[in-house]
Amino acid sequence: MSLTDGSTGTTLTADGPGEFWCAFCNQRCTRNSTTGVEYGHALDCLERPDDLDNPDEK
């Protein structure tokens, strides 16, 4: 009997519209095509917009 770790074996890509890998925080990010706002950056990333809320602060 073999055990698995539950991994689906999928790999994150940045092939979708507005998706890219940030060179500073190495996160997959998305740029809003209308406003240009970028989402997905790490909280301490230099490229993260200052006006985005911190999801940990509720």
N, CA, C and O atoms as a Maestro MAE file, in Angstrom:
{
 s_m_m2io_version
 :::
 2.0.0
}

f_m_ct {
 s_m_title
 :::
 protein
 m_atom[232] {
  # First column is atom index #
  i_m_mmod_type
  r_m_x_coord
  r_m_y_coord
  r_m_z_coord
  i_m_residue_number
  s_m_chain_name
  s_m_pdb_residue_name
  s_m_pdb_atom_name
  i_m_atomic_number
  :::
  1 25 0.840 -1.174 0.000 1 A "MET " " N  " 7
  2 3 0.000 0.000 0.000 1 A "MET " " CA " 6
  3 2 0.884 1.237 0.000 1 A "MET " " C  " 6
  4 15 1.821 1.335 0.793 1 A "MET " " O  " 8
  5 25 0.586 2.185 -0.893 2 A "SER " " N  " 7
  6 3 1.393 3.398 -0.936 2 A "SER " " CA " 6
  7 2 0.626 4.558 -0.319 2 A "SER " " C  " 6
  8 15 -0.602 4.623 -0.392 2 A "SER " " O  " 8
  9 25 1.360 5.454 0.278 3 A "LEU " " N  " 7
  10 3 0.764 6.634 0.895 3 A "LEU " " CA " 6
  11 2 1.022 7.844 0.009 3 A "LEU " " C  " 6
  12 15 2.052 7.926 -0.659 3 A "LEU " " O  " 8
  13 25 0.095 8.765 0.007 4 A "THR " " N  " 7
  14 3 0.293 9.996 -0.751 4 A "THR " " CA " 6
  15 2 0.200 11.175 0.194 4 A "THR " " C  " 6
  16 15 -0.362 11.077 1.285 4 A "THR " " O  " 8
  17 25 0.761 12.291 -0.243 5 A "ASP " " N  " 7
  18 3 0.720 13.487 0.597 5 A "ASP " " CA " 6
  19 2 -0.474 14.376 0.260 5 A "ASP " " C  " 6
  20 15 -0.615 15.462 0.823 5 A "ASP " " O  " 8
  21 25 -1.323 13.928 -0.642 6 A "GLY " " N  " 7
  22 3 -2.497 14.705 -1.011 6 A "GLY " " CA " 6
  23 2 -2.227 15.739 -2.078 6 A "GLY " " C  " 6
  24 15 -3.132 16.482 -2.459 6 A "GLY " " O  " 8
  25 25 -1.018 15.802 -2.564 7 A "SER " " N  " 7
  26 3 -0.670 16.774 -3.595 7 A "SER " " CA " 6
  27 2 -1.355 16.410 -4.902 7 A "SER " " C  " 6
  28 15 -1.425 15.241 -5.281 7 A "SER " " O  " 8
  29 25 -1.855 17.425 -5.579 8 A "THR " " N  " 7
  30 3 -2.511 17.186 -6.858 8 A "THR " " CA " 6
  31 2 -1.514 17.133 -7.997 8 A "THR " " C  " 6
  32 15 -1.847 16.705 -9.102 8 A "THR " " O  " 8
  33 25 -0.287 17.566 -7.731 9 A "GLY " " N  " 7
  34 3 0.732 17.547 -8.771 9 A "GLY " " CA " 6
  35 2 0.647 18.726 -9.710 9 A "GLY " " C  " 6
  36 15 1.365 18.765 -10.710 9 A "GLY " " O  " 8
  37 25 -0.219 19.702 -9.416 10 A "THR " " N  " 7
  38 3 -0.330 20.868 -10.279 10 A "THR " " CA " 6
  39 2 0.750 21.890 -9.948 10 A "THR " " C  " 6
  40 15 1.228 21.967 -8.816 10 A "THR " " O  " 8
  41 25 1.116 22.654 -10.932 11 A "THR " " N  " 7
  42 3 2.129 23.685 -10.766 11 A "THR " " CA " 6
  43 2 1.496 25.034 -11.050 11 A "THR " " C  " 6
  44 15 0.761 25.184 -12.026 11 A "THR " " O  " 8
  45 25 1.773 26.013 -10.208 12 A "LEU " " N  " 7
  46 3 1.247 27.349 -10.430 12 A "LEU " " CA " 6
  47 2 1.905 27.959 -11.659 12 A "LEU " " C  " 6
  48 15 3.120 27.881 -11.841 12 A "LEU " " O  " 8
  49 25 1.079 28.564 -12.490 13 A "THR " " N  " 7
  50 3 1.595 29.257 -13.659 13 A "THR " " CA " 6
  51 2 1.153 30.714 -13.605 13 A "THR " " C  " 6
  52 15 0.299 31.083 -12.799 13 A "THR " " O  " 8
  53 25 1.728 31.519 -14.449 14 A "ALA " " N  " 7
  54 3 1.339 32.923 -14.570 14 A "ALA " " CA " 6
  55 2 1.012 33.197 -16.032 14 A "ALA " " C  " 6
  56 15 1.484 34.168 -16.623 14 A "ALA " " O  " 8
  57 25 0.192 32.317 -16.599 15 A "ASP " " N  " 7
  58 3 -0.141 32.407 -18.015 15 A "ASP " " CA " 6
  59 2 -1.443 33.152 -18.287 15 A "ASP " " C  " 6
  60 15 -1.746 33.472 -19.437 15 A "ASP " " O  " 8
  61 25 -2.207 33.429 -17.244 16 A "GLY " " N  " 7
  62 3 -3.505 34.075 -17.432 16 A "GLY " " CA " 6
  63 2 -3.360 35.562 -17.714 16 A "GLY " " C  " 6
  64 15 -2.269 36.119 -17.587 16 A "GLY " " O  " 8
  65 25 -4.452 36.202 -18.095 17 A "PRO " " N  " 7
  66 3 -4.426 37.632 -18.376 17 A "PRO " " CA " 6
  67 2 -4.016 38.433 -17.139 17 A "PRO " " C  " 6
  68 15 -4.650 38.324 -16.089 17 A "PRO " " O  " 8
  69 25 -2.980 39.218 -17.259 18 A "GLY " " N  " 7
  70 3 -2.519 40.069 -16.161 18 A "GLY " " CA " 6
  71 2 -1.664 39.370 -15.133 18 A "GLY " " C  " 6
  72 15 -1.180 40.019 -14.206 18 A "GLY " " O  " 8
  73 25 -1.453 38.048 -15.259 19 A "GLU " " N  " 7
  74 3 -0.658 37.322 -14.271 19 A "GLU " " CA " 6
  75 2 0.831 37.404 -14.598 19 A "GLU " " C  " 6
  76 15 1.234 37.393 -15.761 19 A "GLU " " O  " 8
  77 25 1.638 37.488 -13.534 20 A "PHE " " N  " 7
  78 3 3.087 37.529 -13.707 20 A "PHE " " CA " 6
  79 2 3.765 37.103 -12.414 20 A "PHE " " C  " 6
  80 15 3.146 37.114 -11.350 20 A "PHE " " O  " 8
  81 25 5.033 36.730 -12.505 21 A "TRP " " N  " 7
  82 3 5.831 36.413 -11.322 21 A "TRP " " CA " 6
  83 2 6.607 37.664 -10.934 21 A "TRP " " C  " 6
  84 15 7.339 38.221 -11.753 21 A "TRP " " O  " 8
  85 25 6.450 38.110 -9.691 22 A "CYS " " N  " 7
  86 3 7.168 39.296 -9.212 22 A "CYS " " CA " 6
  87 2 8.631 38.948 -8.975 22 A "CYS " " C  " 6
  88 15 8.944 37.974 -8.290 22 A "CYS " " O  " 8
  89 25 9.504 39.736 -9.535 23 A "ALA " " N  " 7
  90 3 10.949 39.508 -9.390 23 A "ALA " " CA " 6
  91 2 11.438 39.831 -7.977 23 A "ALA " " C  " 6
  92 15 12.505 39.365 -7.577 23 A "ALA " " O  " 8
  93 25 10.679 40.617 -7.220 24 A "PHE " " N  " 7
  94 3 11.114 41.019 -5.882 24 A "PHE " " CA " 6
  95 2 10.662 40.039 -4.801 24 A "PHE " " C  " 6
  96 15 11.457 39.670 -3.935 24 A "PHE " " O  " 8
  97 25 9.392 39.609 -4.838 25 A "CYS " " N  " 7
  98 3 8.904 38.741 -3.763 25 A "CYS " " CA " 6
  99 2 8.672 37.301 -4.222 25 A "CYS " " C  " 6
  100 15 8.314 36.445 -3.414 25 A "CYS " " O  " 8
  101 25 8.876 37.028 -5.520 26 A "ASN " " N  " 7
  102 3 8.750 35.686 -6.071 26 A "ASN " " CA " 6
  103 2 7.357 35.100 -5.854 26 A "ASN " " C  " 6
  104 15 7.211 33.897 -5.636 26 A "ASN " " O  " 8
  105 25 6.331 35.959 -5.916 27 A "GLN " " N  " 7
  106 3 4.945 35.532 -5.786 27 A "GLN " " CA " 6
  107 2 4.254 35.660 -7.136 27 A "GLN " " C  " 6
  108 15 4.637 36.483 -7.968 27 A "GLN " " O  " 8
  109 25 3.233 34.836 -7.343 28 A "ARG " " N  " 7
  110 3 2.417 34.980 -8.542 28 A "ARG " " CA " 6
  111 2 1.441 36.122 -8.292 28 A "ARG " " C  " 6
  112 15 0.659 36.076 -7.342 28 A "ARG " " O  " 8
  113 25 1.482 37.133 -9.129 29 A "CYS " " N  " 7
  114 3 0.674 38.326 -8.943 29 A "CYS " " CA " 6
  115 2 -0.226 38.536 -10.150 29 A "CYS " " C  " 6
  116 15 -0.006 37.967 -11.219 29 A "CYS " " O  " 8
  117 25 -1.236 39.360 -9.956 30 A "THR " " N  " 7
  118 3 -2.180 39.681 -11.016 30 A "THR " " CA " 6
  119 2 -2.334 41.188 -11.096 30 A "THR " " C  " 6
  120 15 -2.521 41.853 -10.077 30 A "THR " " O  " 8
  121 25 -2.255 41.725 -12.292 31 A "ARG " " N  " 7
  122 3 -2.449 43.149 -12.513 31 A "ARG " " CA " 6
  123 2 -3.852 43.369 -13.064 31 A "ARG " " C  " 6
  124 15 -4.223 42.776 -14.077 31 A "ARG " " O  " 8
  125 25 -4.636 44.226 -12.395 32 A "ASN " " N  " 7
  126 3 -5.979 44.548 -12.848 32 A "ASN " " CA " 6
  127 2 -5.868 45.307 -14.156 32 A "ASN " " C  " 6
  128 15 -5.192 46.333 -14.227 32 A "ASN " " O  " 8
  129 25 -6.530 44.807 -15.195 33 A "SER " " N  " 7
  130 3 -6.396 45.415 -16.521 33 A "SER " " CA " 6
  131 2 -7.060 46.787 -16.607 33 A "SER " " C  " 6
  132 15 -6.717 47.580 -17.484 33 A "SER " " O  " 8
  133 25 -7.994 47.076 -15.722 34 A "THR " " N  " 7
  134 3 -8.681 48.363 -15.743 34 A "THR " " CA " 6
  135 2 -7.950 49.415 -14.920 34 A "THR " " C  " 6
  136 15 -7.718 50.528 -15.391 34 A "THR " " O  " 8
  137 25 -7.586 49.059 -13.683 35 A "THR " " N  " 7
  138 3 -6.990 50.039 -12.771 35 A "THR " " CA " 6
  139 2 -5.469 49.963 -12.712 35 A "THR " " C  " 6
  140 15 -4.821 50.921 -12.290 35 A "THR " " O  " 8
  141 25 -4.890 48.836 -13.130 36 A "GLY " " N  " 7
  142 3 -3.446 48.666 -13.043 36 A "GLY " " CA " 6
  143 2 -2.960 48.246 -11.669 36 A "GLY " " C  " 6
  144 15 -1.759 48.059 -11.475 36 A "GLY " " O  " 8
  145 25 -3.881 48.092 -10.695 37 A "VAL " " N  " 7
  146 3 -3.506 47.674 -9.347 37 A "VAL " " CA " 6
  147 2 -3.030 46.229 -9.391 37 A "VAL " " C  " 6
  148 15 -3.630 45.387 -10.060 37 A "VAL " " O  " 8
  149 25 -1.943 45.948 -8.669 38 A "GLU " " N  " 7
  150 3 -1.373 44.601 -8.629 38 A "GLU " " CA " 6
  151 2 -1.727 43.925 -7.315 38 A "GLU " " C  " 6
  152 15 -1.568 44.510 -6.243 38 A "GLU " " O  " 8
  153 25 -2.208 42.689 -7.404 39 A "TYR " " N  " 7
  154 3 -2.583 41.890 -6.239 39 A "TYR " " CA " 6
  155 2 -1.693 40.660 -6.172 39 A "TYR " " C  " 6
  156 15 -1.229 40.169 -7.201 39 A "TYR " " O  " 8
  157 25 -1.452 40.157 -4.956 40 A "GLY " " N  " 7
  158 3 -0.729 38.913 -4.784 40 A "GLY " " CA " 6
  159 2 0.674 39.065 -4.247 40 A "GLY " " C  " 6
  160 15 1.304 38.074 -3.878 40 A "GLY " " O  " 8
  161 25 1.183 40.301 -4.195 41 A "HIS " " N  " 7
  162 3 2.533 40.514 -3.676 41 A "HIS " " CA " 6
  163 2 2.613 40.139 -2.193 41 A "HIS " " C  " 6
  164 15 1.626 40.236 -1.463 41 A "HIS " " O  " 8
  165 25 3.789 39.715 -1.766 42 A "ALA " " N  " 7
  166 3 4.020 39.467 -0.349 42 A "ALA " " CA " 6
  167 2 3.850 40.782 0.409 42 A "ALA " " C  " 6
  168 15 4.045 41.856 -0.161 42 A "ALA " " O  " 8
  169 25 3.487 40.705 1.689 43 A "LEU " " N  " 7
  170 3 3.215 41.912 2.470 43 A "LEU " " CA " 6
  171 2 4.413 42.847 2.555 43 A "LEU " " C  " 6
  172 15 4.237 44.062 2.655 43 A "LEU " " O  " 8
  173 25 5.625 42.306 2.517 44 A "ASP " " N  " 7
  174 3 6.813 43.154 2.628 44 A "ASP " " CA " 6
  175 2 7.456 43.461 1.274 44 A "ASP " " C  " 6
  176 15 8.582 43.957 1.225 44 A "ASP " " O  " 8
  177 25 6.753 43.172 0.177 45 A "CYS " " N  " 7
  178 3 7.303 43.397 -1.158 45 A "CYS " " CA " 6
  179 2 7.337 44.883 -1.487 45 A "CYS " " C  " 6
  180 15 6.383 45.610 -1.208 45 A "CYS " " O  " 8
  181 25 8.431 45.329 -2.077 46 A "LEU " " N  " 7
  182 3 8.574 46.732 -2.476 46 A "LEU " " CA " 6
  183 2 7.593 47.118 -3.573 46 A "LEU " " C  " 6
  184 15 7.282 48.298 -3.731 46 A "LEU " " O  " 8
  185 25 7.101 46.150 -4.331 47 A "GLU " " N  " 7
  186 3 6.179 46.412 -5.431 47 A "GLU " " CA " 6
  187 2 4.707 46.399 -5.003 47 A "GLU " " C  " 6
  188 15 3.827 46.722 -5.801 47 A "GLU " " O  " 8
  189 25 4.439 46.030 -3.753 48 A "ARG " " N  " 7
  190 3 3.058 45.974 -3.260 48 A "ARG " " CA " 6
  191 2 2.520 47.392 -3.112 48 A "ARG " " C  " 6
  192 15 3.167 48.233 -2.487 48 A "ARG " " O  " 8
  193 25 1.335 47.673 -3.681 49 A "PRO " " N  " 7
  194 3 0.751 49.012 -3.542 49 A "PRO " " CA " 6
  195 2 0.511 49.365 -2.071 49 A "PRO " " C  " 6
  196 15 0.023 48.537 -1.302 49 A "PRO " " O  " 8
  197 25 0.855 50.591 -1.689 50 A "ASP " " N  " 7
  198 3 0.715 51.025 -0.297 50 A "ASP " " CA " 6
  199 2 -0.730 51.058 0.174 50 A "ASP " " C  " 6
  200 15 -0.995 50.891 1.365 50 A "ASP " " O  " 8
  201 25 -1.668 51.270 -0.743 51 A "ASP " " N  " 7
  202 3 -3.058 51.422 -0.332 51 A "ASP " " CA " 6
  203 2 -3.824 50.102 -0.249 51 A "ASP " " C  " 6
  204 15 -5.026 50.114 0.020 51 A "ASP " " O  " 8
  205 25 -3.165 48.972 -0.471 52 A "LEU " " N  " 7
  206 3 -3.840 47.681 -0.309 52 A "LEU " " CA " 6
  207 2 -3.894 47.319 1.163 52 A "LEU " " C  " 6
  208 15 -2.912 47.484 1.887 52 A "LEU " " O  " 8
  209 25 -5.040 46.828 1.605 53 A "ASP " " N  " 7
  210 3 -5.201 46.418 3.001 53 A "ASP " " CA " 6
  211 2 -4.392 45.161 3.273 53 A "ASP " " C  " 6
  212 15 -4.183 44.333 2.386 53 A "ASP " " O  " 8
  213 25 -3.942 45.034 4.507 54 A "ASN " " N  " 7
  214 3 -3.268 43.828 4.969 54 A "ASN " " CA " 6
  215 2 -4.347 42.826 5.361 54 A "ASN " " C  " 6
  216 15 -5.130 43.104 6.270 54 A "ASN " " O  " 8
  217 25 -4.415 41.669 4.704 55 A "PRO " " N  " 7
  218 3 -5.473 40.700 5.013 55 A "PRO " " CA " 6
  219 2 -5.386 40.141 6.435 55 A "PRO " " C  " 6
  220 15 -6.364 39.587 6.937 55 A "PRO " " O  " 8
  221 25 -4.225 40.280 7.090 56 A "ASP " " N  " 7
  222 3 -4.064 39.775 8.455 56 A "ASP " " CA " 6
  223 2 -4.617 40.735 9.495 56 A "ASP " " C  " 6
  224 15 -4.808 40.351 10.648 56 A "ASP " " O  " 8
  225 25 -4.879 41.987 9.104 57 A "GLU " " N  " 7
  226 3 -5.392 42.992 10.031 57 A "GLU " " CA " 6
  227 2 -6.900 43.092 9.873 57 A "GLU " " C  " 6
  228 15 -7.396 43.757 8.964 57 A "GLU " " O  " 8
  229 25 -7.621 42.429 10.762 58 A "LYS " " N  " 7
  230 3 -9.095 42.446 10.689 58 A "LYS " " CA " 6
  231 2 -9.685 42.950 11.971 58 A "LYS " " C  " 6
  232 15 -10.907 43.035 12.097 58 A "LYS " " O  " 8
  :::
 }
 m_bond[231] {
  # First column is bond index #
  i_m_from
  i_m_to
  i_m_order
  :::
  1 1 2 1
  2 2 3 1
  3 3 4 2
  4 3 5 1
  5 5 6 1
  6 6 7 1
  7 7 8 2
  8 7 9 1
  9 9 10 1
  10 10 11 1
  11 11 12 2
  12 11 13 1
  13 13 14 1
  14 14 15 1
  15 15 16 2
  16 15 17 1
  17 17 18 1
  18 18 19 1
  19 19 20 2
  20 19 21 1
  21 21 22 1
  22 22 23 1
  23 23 24 2
  24 23 25 1
  25 25 26 1
  26 26 27 1
  27 27 28 2
  28 27 29 1
  29 29 30 1
  30 30 31 1
  31 31 32 2
  32 31 33 1
  33 33 34 1
  34 34 35 1
  35 35 36 2
  36 35 37 1
  37 37 38 1
  38 38 39 1
  39 39 40 2
  40 39 41 1
  41 41 42 1
  42 42 43 1
  43 43 44 2
  44 43 45 1
  45 45 46 1
  46 46 47 1
  47 47 48 2
  48 47 49 1
  49 49 50 1
  50 50 51 1
  51 51 52 2
  52 51 53 1
  53 53 54 1
  54 54 55 1
  55 55 56 2
  56 55 57 1
  57 57 58 1
  58 58 59 1
  59 59 60 2
  60 59 61 1
  61 61 62 1
  62 62 63 1
  63 63 64 2
  64 63 65 1
  65 65 66 1
  66 66 67 1
  67 67 68 2
  68 67 69 1
  69 69 70 1
  70 70 71 1
  71 71 72 2
  72 71 73 1
  73 73 74 1
  74 74 75 1
  75 75 76 2
  76 75 77 1
  77 77 78 1
  78 78 79 1
  79 79 80 2
  80 79 81 1
  81 81 82 1
  82 82 83 1
  83 83 84 2
  84 83 85 1
  85 85 86 1
  86 86 87 1
  87 87 88 2
  88 87 89 1
  89 89 90 1
  90 90 91 1
  91 91 92 2
  92 91 93 1
  93 93 94 1
  94 94 95 1
  95 95 96 2
  96 95 97 1
  97 97 98 1
  98 98 99 1
  99 99 100 2
  100 99 101 1
  101 101 102 1
  102 102 103 1
  103 103 104 2
  104 103 105 1
  105 105 106 1
  106 106 107 1
  107 107 108 2
  108 107 109 1
  109 109 110 1
  110 110 111 1
  111 111 112 2
  112 111 113 1
  113 113 114 1
  114 114 115 1
  115 115 116 2
  116 115 117 1
  117 117 118 1
  118 118 119 1
  119 119 120 2
  120 119 121 1
  121 121 122 1
  122 122 123 1
  123 123 124 2
  124 123 125 1
  125 125 126 1
  126 126 127 1
  127 127 128 2
  128 127 129 1
  129 129 130 1
  130 130 131 1
  131 131 132 2
  132 131 133 1
  133 133 134 1
  134 134 135 1
  135 135 136 2
  136 135 137 1
  137 137 138 1
  138 138 139 1
  139 139 140 2
  140 139 141 1
  141 141 142 1
  142 142 143 1
  143 143 144 2
  144 143 145 1
  145 145 146 1
  146 146 147 1
  147 147 148 2
  148 147 149 1
  149 149 150 1
  150 150 151 1
  151 151 152 2
  152 151 153 1
  153 153 154 1
  154 154 155 1
  155 155 156 2
  156 155 157 1
  157 157 158 1
  158 158 159 1
  159 159 160 2
  160 159 161 1
  161 161 162 1
  162 162 163 1
  163 163 164 2
  164 163 165 1
  165 165 166 1
  166 166 167 1
  167 167 168 2
  168 167 169 1
  169 169 170 1
  170 170 171 1
  171 171 172 2
  172 171 173 1
  173 173 174 1
  174 174 175 1
  175 175 176 2
  176 175 177 1
  177 177 178 1
  178 178 179 1
  179 179 180 2
  180 179 181 1
  181 181 182 1
  182 182 183 1
  183 183 184 2
  184 183 185 1
  185 185 186 1
  186 186 187 1
  187 187 188 2
  188 187 189 1
  189 189 190 1
  190 190 191 1
  191 191 192 2
  192 191 193 1
  193 193 194 1
  194 194 195 1
  195 195 196 2
  196 195 197 1
  197 197 198 1
  198 198 199 1
  199 199 200 2
  200 199 201 1
  201 201 202 1
  202 202 203 1
  203 203 204 2
  204 203 205 1
  205 205 206 1
  206 206 207 1
  207 207 208 2
  208 207 209 1
  209 209 210 1
  210 210 211 1
  211 211 212 2
  212 211 213 1
  213 213 214 1
  214 214 215 1
  215 215 216 2
  216 215 217 1
  217 217 218 1
  218 218 219 1
  219 219 220 2
  220 219 221 1
  221 221 222 1
  222 222 223 1
  223 223 224 2
  224 223 225 1
  225 225 226 1
  226 226 227 1
  227 227 228 2
  228 227 229 1
  229 229 230 1
  230 230 231 1
  231 231 232 2
  :::
 }
}
